[in-house]
Amino acid sequence: MLSAISCLANADGFSIPPPLKFNAGQLSELNVQGVASAMGVAQTNPSIPGAGLNSKNFGAAITNGLVMINKSSGLIQFNLIAGAYNFPNLGQPFSSASNTINDFTALPEGYVSIVPDSSFSVSLGQLPTLLGYTGTLDFNRMNIEGGFPWTIEPSYSRGIQVNYSAGPLSASLSWNDGYFSNRYNVISGLLTYTIDRENAVSLYAAGNTGHTGTVSDLSSLAFSKNGYVDSSLVYDNSDLYGLYYTYSGKHFTVTPEVQYMYTPTNTAFGTTQSSFDISAMIHADYYITNNWSIGGGVDYEKSGSQGEGSAATNGYFGYGPGSSALGLMITPTYTDNGYFIRDELSYVHLTNYSNGFGAENRPDLLRDILETGFWF
């Protein structure tokens, strides 16, 4: 049955206890759940002096302090997620929970859905992205860090979304503000074909119907070898296409994904040369027992060469024009009812880069992240 566009958190590698249910009178039955978690970090080549975890070889931070309320039955449904959260990201500087709240508010997900029948619904509000396989919140992932395709996908967008399913096909189409630009000119879509109960393939795409921002906005984007400022303006004026396949068996899940971003020439910005990025991943999770699982991932990205006339003059990941990156992750996870603990070792190696890691501009970043917490 097609209800709201997403239900309460569900994650590969996690054995999440069922939500609490209670009768809310005229609102009917509600599902309520919460998660609280934190991480400790050890890393080589800390990159940004004075910027929290990015200036340290060792540190700690909150990853989640969220409450989720969901109504998943009836004509009118809704989904709310509120609190503190974080987006650890492979090969990228850390962002604090306070920064993510500043970017997406303390209500990262909040929308209402009209569901007249099991095959059709319309959702309106602050929506999770349709683009890509990897979940935005880290407990929606088989690994703690988001992989390379996720890096240049939107996290949340504000807009309206139509969902339809017929047999093995399901489709969603959204009109939204892309990378939280507050300019409603992006169309995104997702088409999924469910081959059988274990296999499915999905296509997604997004594009800007006009342009977002101004020439001065674009020229103000500045990258440095120790990190980079928000580059979502470049992403907002790009087209994004992707394909992923998912096998979900009793003891094993695997998903390969390939993604292509293209930034065309744009007279509104004065850019005279197009640019592109290709990213790919294979992420898998093996369920050893009811309590233990192990996730892993291999990621790759390549930024097309950019000249002076291109919008993405420093590459889409901040590593420099024409750069490429290879990333590896392995994440053993233990769960026991509502408690979980997992440790992730990740490694990123850059080639043909100009903006590397740390004060000495090195090509390698090694991290270990230990995350623990509980569901309530």
Tab-separated table of C-alpha atoms in Angstrom:
chain	number	residue	atom	x	y	z
A	1	MET	CA	0.000	0.000	0.000
A	2	LEU	CA	1.218	3.482	-0.852
A	3	SER	CA	0.701	5.763	2.116
A	4	ALA	CA	2.879	8.786	2.881
A	5	ILE	CA	6.084	9.122	0.850
A	6	SER	CA	8.186	7.765	3.688
A	7	CYS	CA	7.423	6.111	7.004
A	8	LEU	CA	9.373	6.048	10.218
A	9	ALA	CA	13.083	5.468	10.087
A	10	ASN	CA	14.203	2.117	8.774
A	11	ALA	CA	17.811	1.280	8.145
A	12	ASP	CA	20.007	-1.434	6.742
A	13	GLY	CA	22.165	-2.818	9.544
A	14	PHE	CA	19.761	-1.732	12.286
A	15	SER	CA	17.213	-3.776	14.178
A	16	ILE	CA	14.939	-0.897	15.136
A	17	PRO	CA	12.223	-1.564	17.718
A	18	PRO	CA	8.673	-0.835	16.558
A	19	PRO	CA	7.312	2.650	17.267
A	20	LEU	CA	4.934	3.418	20.100
A	21	LYS	CA	1.333	3.715	18.970
A	22	PHE	CA	-1.375	5.746	20.644
A	23	ASN	CA	-4.812	7.005	19.828
A	24	ALA	CA	-4.883	10.765	19.265
A	25	GLY	CA	-8.638	11.197	19.037
A	26	GLN	CA	-9.645	12.845	15.763
A	27	LEU	CA	-6.122	12.339	14.416
A	28	SER	CA	-6.622	8.570	14.818
A	29	GLU	CA	-3.586	6.382	15.555
A	30	LEU	CA	-0.118	7.970	15.634
A	31	ASN	CA	3.316	6.337	15.578
A	32	VAL	CA	5.937	7.922	17.825
A	33	GLN	CA	9.635	7.113	17.958
A	34	GLY	CA	12.909	8.803	18.909
A	35	VAL	CA	16.647	8.327	18.616
A	36	ALA	CA	19.570	9.770	20.587
A	37	SER	CA	23.172	9.133	19.501
A	38	ALA	CA	26.680	10.565	19.498
A	39	MET	CA	29.988	9.801	17.800
A	40	GLY	CA	33.660	9.852	18.647
A	41	VAL	CA	36.089	10.550	15.806
A	42	ALA	CA	39.754	9.859	15.100
A	43	GLN	CA	41.186	11.136	11.798
A	44	THR	CA	44.379	12.024	9.981
A	45	ASN	CA	45.033	15.416	8.377
A	46	PRO	CA	42.463	17.594	10.208
A	47	SER	CA	41.604	20.291	7.767
A	48	ILE	CA	40.097	23.508	9.132
A	49	PRO	CA	41.818	25.188	12.118
A	50	GLY	CA	39.354	26.358	14.748
A	51	ALA	CA	36.362	24.649	13.102
A	52	GLY	CA	35.202	22.023	15.568
A	53	LEU	CA	36.003	18.438	14.634
A	54	ASN	CA	37.685	19.609	11.428
A	55	SER	CA	40.572	21.040	13.460
A	56	LYS	CA	41.157	17.912	15.557
A	57	ASN	CA	42.664	14.463	15.237
A	58	PHE	CA	40.275	13.317	17.988
A	59	GLY	CA	36.859	14.621	18.978
A	60	ALA	CA	33.196	13.909	19.638
A	61	ALA	CA	29.832	15.255	18.487
A	62	ILE	CA	26.090	14.641	18.592
A	63	THR	CA	24.743	12.739	15.602
A	64	ASN	CA	21.039	12.517	16.450
A	65	GLY	CA	18.569	13.798	19.007
A	66	LEU	CA	15.297	13.354	17.148
A	67	VAL	CA	11.626	12.656	17.757
A	68	MET	CA	9.529	11.250	14.892
A	69	ILE	CA	5.728	11.423	14.745
A	70	ASN	CA	3.920	9.741	11.895
A	71	LYS	CA	0.313	9.163	10.853
A	72	SER	CA	0.258	6.444	8.189
A	73	SER	CA	-3.430	5.672	7.723
A	74	GLY	CA	-6.517	7.483	6.497
A	75	LEU	CA	-7.085	10.132	3.857
A	76	ILE	CA	-4.888	12.734	5.583
A	77	GLN	CA	-1.473	11.548	6.721
A	78	PHE	CA	1.657	13.332	7.904
A	79	ASN	CA	5.285	12.818	8.888
A	80	LEU	CA	7.273	15.007	11.300
A	81	ILE	CA	10.913	14.701	12.365
A	82	ALA	CA	12.195	17.263	14.871
A	83	GLY	CA	15.365	17.865	16.877
A	84	ALA	CA	19.136	17.781	16.335
A	85	TYR	CA	20.897	15.793	13.617
A	86	ASN	CA	24.141	15.555	11.668
A	87	PHE	CA	25.335	14.433	8.207
A	88	PRO	CA	28.736	12.680	8.410
A	89	ASN	CA	30.047	12.491	4.854
A	90	LEU	CA	32.833	10.450	3.263
A	91	GLY	CA	35.905	12.562	2.511
A	92	GLN	CA	34.251	15.859	3.457
A	93	PRO	CA	34.628	18.272	6.396
A	94	PHE	CA	32.339	17.592	9.353
A	95	SER	CA	29.324	19.798	9.958
A	96	SER	CA	28.049	20.267	13.502
A	97	ALA	CA	24.465	19.569	14.527
A	98	SER	CA	23.965	23.301	15.086
A	99	ASN	CA	25.062	24.042	11.520
A	100	THR	CA	22.676	21.501	10.019
A	101	ILE	CA	19.843	22.935	12.097
A	102	ASN	CA	20.731	26.384	10.774
A	103	ASP	CA	20.628	24.995	7.227
A	104	PHE	CA	17.425	22.937	7.428
A	105	THR	CA	15.782	24.090	10.724
A	106	ALA	CA	15.037	21.895	13.740
A	107	LEU	CA	12.209	20.318	11.698
A	108	PRO	CA	14.177	18.717	8.848
A	109	GLU	CA	11.207	16.697	7.649
A	110	GLY	CA	7.614	17.866	7.853
A	111	TYR	CA	4.902	17.232	5.295
A	112	VAL	CA	1.238	16.401	4.903
A	113	SER	CA	-0.023	13.747	2.467
A	114	ILE	CA	-3.446	13.288	0.909
A	115	VAL	CA	-3.915	9.574	0.220
A	116	PRO	CA	-7.252	8.851	-1.496
A	117	ASP	CA	-6.350	5.231	-2.315
A	118	SER	CA	-3.515	2.722	-2.176
A	119	SER	CA	-2.000	3.755	-5.525
A	120	PHE	CA	-2.008	7.568	-5.396
A	121	SER	CA	-0.948	10.295	-2.975
A	122	VAL	CA	0.072	13.951	-2.948
A	123	SER	CA	2.534	15.324	-0.392
A	124	LEU	CA	3.258	18.951	0.491
A	125	GLY	CA	5.901	20.435	2.794
A	126	GLN	CA	9.571	19.917	3.599
A	127	LEU	CA	10.300	16.655	1.818
A	128	PRO	CA	13.139	14.112	1.765
A	129	THR	CA	14.861	14.023	-1.599
A	130	LEU	CA	13.812	11.604	-4.339
A	131	LEU	CA	17.375	11.473	-5.618
A	132	GLY	CA	19.768	8.652	-4.794
A	133	TYR	CA	19.710	5.543	-2.639
A	134	THR	CA	21.562	6.725	0.481
A	135	GLY	CA	19.457	8.109	3.305
A	136	THR	CA	20.089	11.639	4.550
A	137	LEU	CA	19.931	10.885	8.284
A	138	ASP	CA	22.753	8.578	9.271
A	139	PHE	CA	20.483	5.916	10.796
A	140	ASN	CA	18.930	5.505	7.329
A	141	ARG	CA	22.312	4.262	6.075
A	142	MET	CA	24.149	0.965	6.216
A	143	ASN	CA	27.309	3.068	6.757
A	144	ILE	CA	27.672	6.071	9.060
A	145	GLU	CA	29.038	8.377	6.363
A	146	GLY	CA	27.162	9.218	3.197
A	147	GLY	CA	28.969	8.035	0.062
A	148	PHE	CA	30.107	10.081	-2.929
A	149	PRO	CA	26.812	10.071	-4.880
A	150	TRP	CA	25.056	11.386	-1.760
A	151	THR	CA	27.551	14.267	-1.462
A	152	ILE	CA	26.066	16.197	-4.381
A	153	GLU	CA	22.427	15.199	-3.911
A	154	PRO	CA	19.950	17.464	-2.098
A	155	SER	CA	19.091	16.445	1.456
A	156	TYR	CA	15.686	18.077	1.817
A	157	SER	CA	13.612	20.277	-0.454
A	158	ARG	CA	10.437	22.261	0.034
A	159	GLY	CA	7.652	21.665	-2.466
A	160	ILE	CA	4.913	19.362	-3.659
A	161	GLN	CA	5.198	15.729	-4.707
A	162	VAL	CA	2.852	13.354	-6.534
A	163	ASN	CA	3.235	9.581	-6.036
A	164	TYR	CA	1.653	6.797	-8.081
A	165	SER	CA	2.037	3.024	-8.216
A	166	ALA	CA	0.680	0.358	-10.552
A	167	GLY	CA	1.775	-3.240	-10.201
A	168	PRO	CA	5.579	-3.454	-10.141
A	169	LEU	CA	6.007	0.212	-11.131
A	170	SER	CA	6.039	3.185	-8.784
A	171	ALA	CA	6.725	6.796	-9.710
A	172	SER	CA	7.123	10.118	-7.910
A	173	LEU	CA	7.355	13.598	-9.403
A	174	SER	CA	8.165	16.743	-7.419
A	175	TRP	CA	8.205	20.503	-7.966
A	176	ASN	CA	10.562	21.928	-5.341
A	177	ASP	CA	13.316	24.367	-4.378
A	178	GLY	CA	16.207	21.981	-5.052
A	179	TYR	CA	19.050	22.481	-2.590
A	180	PHE	CA	16.877	24.448	-0.160
A	181	SER	CA	17.233	27.590	-2.274
A	182	ASN	CA	13.727	28.927	-1.526
A	183	ARG	CA	13.303	29.336	-5.299
A	184	TYR	CA	10.747	26.861	-6.626
A	185	ASN	CA	12.077	26.022	-10.068
A	186	VAL	CA	13.379	22.446	-9.829
A	187	ILE	CA	11.628	19.333	-11.132
A	188	SER	CA	12.778	15.970	-9.795
A	189	GLY	CA	11.494	12.454	-10.356
A	190	LEU	CA	11.983	8.834	-9.346
A	191	LEU	CA	10.840	5.702	-11.197
A	192	THR	CA	11.203	2.245	-9.588
A	193	TYR	CA	10.512	-1.171	-11.103
A	194	THR	CA	10.199	-3.953	-8.544
A	195	ILE	CA	11.332	-7.135	-10.283
A	196	ASP	CA	10.409	-9.385	-7.372
A	197	ARG	CA	10.455	-9.261	-3.582
A	198	GLU	CA	14.278	-9.179	-3.522
A	199	ASN	CA	15.226	-7.139	-6.611
A	200	ALA	CA	14.406	-3.618	-7.774
A	201	VAL	CA	15.884	-1.022	-10.115
A	202	SER	CA	15.394	2.757	-9.877
A	203	LEU	CA	15.982	5.739	-12.159
A	204	TYR	CA	16.045	9.330	-10.915
A	205	ALA	CA	16.596	12.767	-12.429
A	206	ALA	CA	16.363	16.451	-11.544
A	207	GLY	CA	16.781	19.715	-13.417
A	208	ASN	CA	16.301	23.451	-13.020
A	209	THR	CA	13.585	24.986	-15.205
A	210	GLY	CA	15.364	28.346	-15.116
A	211	HIS	CA	18.313	29.411	-12.992
A	212	THR	CA	18.928	30.148	-9.319
A	213	GLY	CA	20.978	33.054	-8.002
A	214	THR	CA	22.984	35.756	-9.760
A	215	VAL	CA	26.393	36.257	-11.296
A	216	SER	CA	27.655	37.850	-8.075
A	217	ASP	CA	26.338	34.909	-6.042
A	218	LEU	CA	28.217	32.438	-8.199
A	219	SER	CA	31.459	34.406	-8.244
A	220	SER	CA	31.435	34.579	-4.436
A	221	LEU	CA	31.876	30.806	-4.128
A	222	ALA	CA	35.406	30.265	-2.863
A	223	PHE	CA	37.137	26.964	-2.296
A	224	SER	CA	40.217	26.365	-0.176
A	225	LYS	CA	42.527	23.428	0.319
A	226	ASN	CA	41.219	23.021	3.881
A	227	GLY	CA	37.535	22.740	3.005
A	228	TYR	CA	34.961	24.612	0.992
A	229	VAL	CA	31.963	26.845	1.387
A	230	ASP	CA	28.449	25.819	0.431
A	231	SER	CA	28.508	24.970	-3.281
A	232	SER	CA	24.782	24.232	-3.555
A	233	LEU	CA	24.349	27.161	-5.963
A	234	VAL	CA	26.392	25.246	-8.548
A	235	TYR	CA	24.343	22.100	-7.848
A	236	ASP	CA	21.060	24.042	-8.080
A	237	ASN	CA	21.938	25.123	-11.618
A	238	SER	CA	22.875	21.613	-12.724
A	239	ASP	CA	21.078	18.552	-14.052
A	240	LEU	CA	21.381	15.298	-12.104
A	241	TYR	CA	20.735	11.765	-13.399
A	242	GLY	CA	21.166	8.445	-11.619
A	243	LEU	CA	20.487	4.733	-11.625
A	244	TYR	CA	20.668	2.184	-8.817
A	245	TYR	CA	19.809	-1.477	-8.356
A	246	THR	CA	18.970	-3.091	-5.014
A	247	TYR	CA	19.083	-6.703	-3.956
A	248	SER	CA	17.547	-7.277	-0.511
A	249	GLY	CA	17.819	-10.870	0.656
A	250	LYS	CA	17.324	-12.457	4.042
A	251	HIS	CA	20.964	-12.109	5.068
A	252	PHE	CA	22.458	-9.738	2.489
A	253	THR	CA	21.699	-6.387	0.847
A	254	VAL	CA	23.729	-4.817	-1.971
A	255	THR	CA	23.207	-1.651	-4.004
A	256	PRO	CA	25.349	-0.370	-6.880
A	257	GLU	CA	24.634	3.206	-8.005
A	258	VAL	CA	25.959	5.461	-10.762
A	259	GLN	CA	25.260	9.181	-10.995
A	260	TYR	CA	25.979	11.993	-13.458
A	261	MET	CA	25.797	15.736	-12.778
A	262	TYR	CA	26.004	18.208	-15.665
A	263	THR	CA	26.319	21.977	-15.321
A	264	PRO	CA	25.551	23.672	-18.652
A	265	THR	CA	26.710	27.009	-19.931
A	266	ASN	CA	24.526	29.745	-18.519
A	267	THR	CA	24.390	33.286	-19.895
A	268	ALA	CA	22.689	34.488	-16.699
A	269	PHE	CA	25.929	33.703	-14.864
A	270	GLY	CA	28.284	34.518	-17.693
A	271	THR	CA	29.599	30.957	-17.803
A	272	THR	CA	30.773	29.875	-21.239
A	273	GLN	CA	31.910	26.312	-20.546
A	274	SER	CA	29.981	23.341	-19.251
A	275	SER	CA	31.311	20.868	-16.673
A	276	PHE	CA	30.321	17.506	-15.226
A	277	ASP	CA	30.887	14.981	-12.463
A	278	ILE	CA	30.523	11.196	-12.450
A	279	SER	CA	30.180	9.362	-9.143
A	280	ALA	CA	29.500	5.724	-8.364
A	281	MET	CA	29.276	3.360	-5.417
A	282	ILE	CA	28.669	-0.223	-4.366
A	283	HIS	CA	27.338	-0.477	-0.800
A	284	ALA	CA	26.442	-3.759	0.876
A	285	ASP	CA	25.299	-5.056	4.250
A	286	TYR	CA	25.567	-8.604	5.590
A	287	TYR	CA	23.402	-9.655	8.530
A	288	ILE	CA	25.530	-12.075	10.553
A	289	THR	CA	23.052	-12.666	13.393
A	290	ASN	CA	19.982	-10.916	14.787
A	291	ASN	CA	22.353	-8.577	16.654
A	292	TRP	CA	25.356	-8.267	14.358
A	293	SER	CA	25.784	-6.953	10.839
A	294	ILE	CA	28.645	-5.571	8.774
A	295	GLY	CA	28.312	-2.908	6.113
A	296	GLY	CA	30.847	-1.894	3.503
A	297	GLY	CA	31.218	0.426	0.574
A	298	VAL	CA	33.440	1.342	-2.363
A	299	ASP	CA	32.931	4.832	-3.834
A	300	TYR	CA	34.466	6.713	-6.767
A	301	GLU	CA	34.029	10.179	-8.236
A	302	LYS	CA	35.577	12.064	-11.150
A	303	SER	CA	35.114	15.777	-11.826
A	304	GLY	CA	35.367	16.787	-15.457
A	305	SER	CA	38.004	19.373	-16.318
A	306	GLN	CA	36.738	22.893	-15.746
A	307	GLY	CA	38.056	26.073	-17.272
A	308	GLU	CA	37.688	29.710	-16.337
A	309	GLY	CA	34.322	29.883	-18.065
A	310	SER	CA	32.790	27.082	-16.006
A	311	ALA	CA	30.585	27.400	-12.932
A	312	ALA	CA	32.286	24.481	-11.165
A	313	THR	CA	35.818	25.830	-11.433
A	314	ASN	CA	37.124	23.856	-8.449
A	315	GLY	CA	35.382	20.540	-8.913
A	316	TYR	CA	32.099	19.408	-7.412
A	317	PHE	CA	33.664	17.918	-4.283
A	318	GLY	CA	36.107	20.737	-3.597
A	319	TYR	CA	39.212	18.725	-4.590
A	320	GLY	CA	40.025	20.821	-7.646
A	321	PRO	CA	39.308	20.756	-11.392
A	322	GLY	CA	39.760	17.371	-13.038
A	323	SER	CA	40.278	15.630	-9.683
A	324	SER	CA	39.113	12.148	-8.751
A	325	ALA	CA	38.625	10.307	-5.466
A	326	LEU	CA	38.401	6.699	-4.322
A	327	GLY	CA	36.703	5.931	-1.004
A	328	LEU	CA	36.376	2.788	1.116
A	329	MET	CA	34.190	2.129	4.178
A	330	ILE	CA	33.601	-0.812	6.508
A	331	THR	CA	31.051	-0.632	9.329
A	332	PRO	CA	30.359	-3.434	11.830
A	333	THR	CA	27.147	-2.829	13.800
A	334	TYR	CA	25.708	-4.308	16.998
A	335	THR	CA	22.093	-3.808	18.095
A	336	ASP	CA	20.167	-5.056	21.125
A	337	ASN	CA	16.529	-3.989	21.239
A	338	GLY	CA	16.777	-0.182	21.265
A	339	TYR	CA	20.534	0.068	21.829
A	340	PHE	CA	23.081	0.238	19.000
A	341	ILE	CA	26.812	0.721	18.578
A	342	ARG	CA	28.820	0.717	15.356
A	343	ASP	CA	32.313	1.579	14.275
A	344	GLU	CA	33.270	2.793	10.813
A	345	LEU	CA	36.743	2.839	9.305
A	346	SER	CA	36.934	4.887	6.110
A	347	TYR	CA	39.710	5.871	3.728
A	348	VAL	CA	39.765	8.363	0.836
A	349	HIS	CA	42.561	8.777	-1.722
A	350	LEU	CA	42.710	11.686	-4.186
A	351	THR	CA	44.393	11.864	-7.581
A	352	ASN	CA	45.041	14.861	-9.844
A	353	TYR	CA	43.894	17.118	-7.013
A	354	SER	CA	44.757	20.684	-6.063
A	355	ASN	CA	42.737	20.913	-2.812
A	356	GLY	CA	43.683	17.999	-0.571
A	357	PHE	CA	43.418	17.197	3.130
A	358	GLY	CA	45.018	19.027	6.013
A	359	ALA	CA	47.428	21.924	6.253
A	360	GLU	CA	49.966	20.040	4.121
A	361	ASN	CA	47.465	19.407	1.314
A	362	ARG	CA	47.793	15.620	1.399
A	363	PRO	CA	45.940	13.141	-0.855
A	364	ASP	CA	44.805	10.743	1.900
A	365	LEU	CA	42.215	10.887	4.674
A	366	LEU	CA	41.791	8.046	7.182
A	367	ARG	CA	38.931	8.176	9.689
A	368	ASP	CA	37.476	6.023	12.419
A	369	ILE	CA	34.001	6.916	13.696
A	370	LEU	CA	32.449	5.183	16.707
A	371	GLU	CA	28.721	5.904	17.032
A	372	THR	CA	26.451	4.711	19.811
A	373	GLY	CA	22.948	5.495	20.944
A	374	PHE	CA	19.464	4.177	21.553
A	375	TRP	CA	15.932	4.255	20.226
A	376	PHE	CA	13.036	5.159	22.464
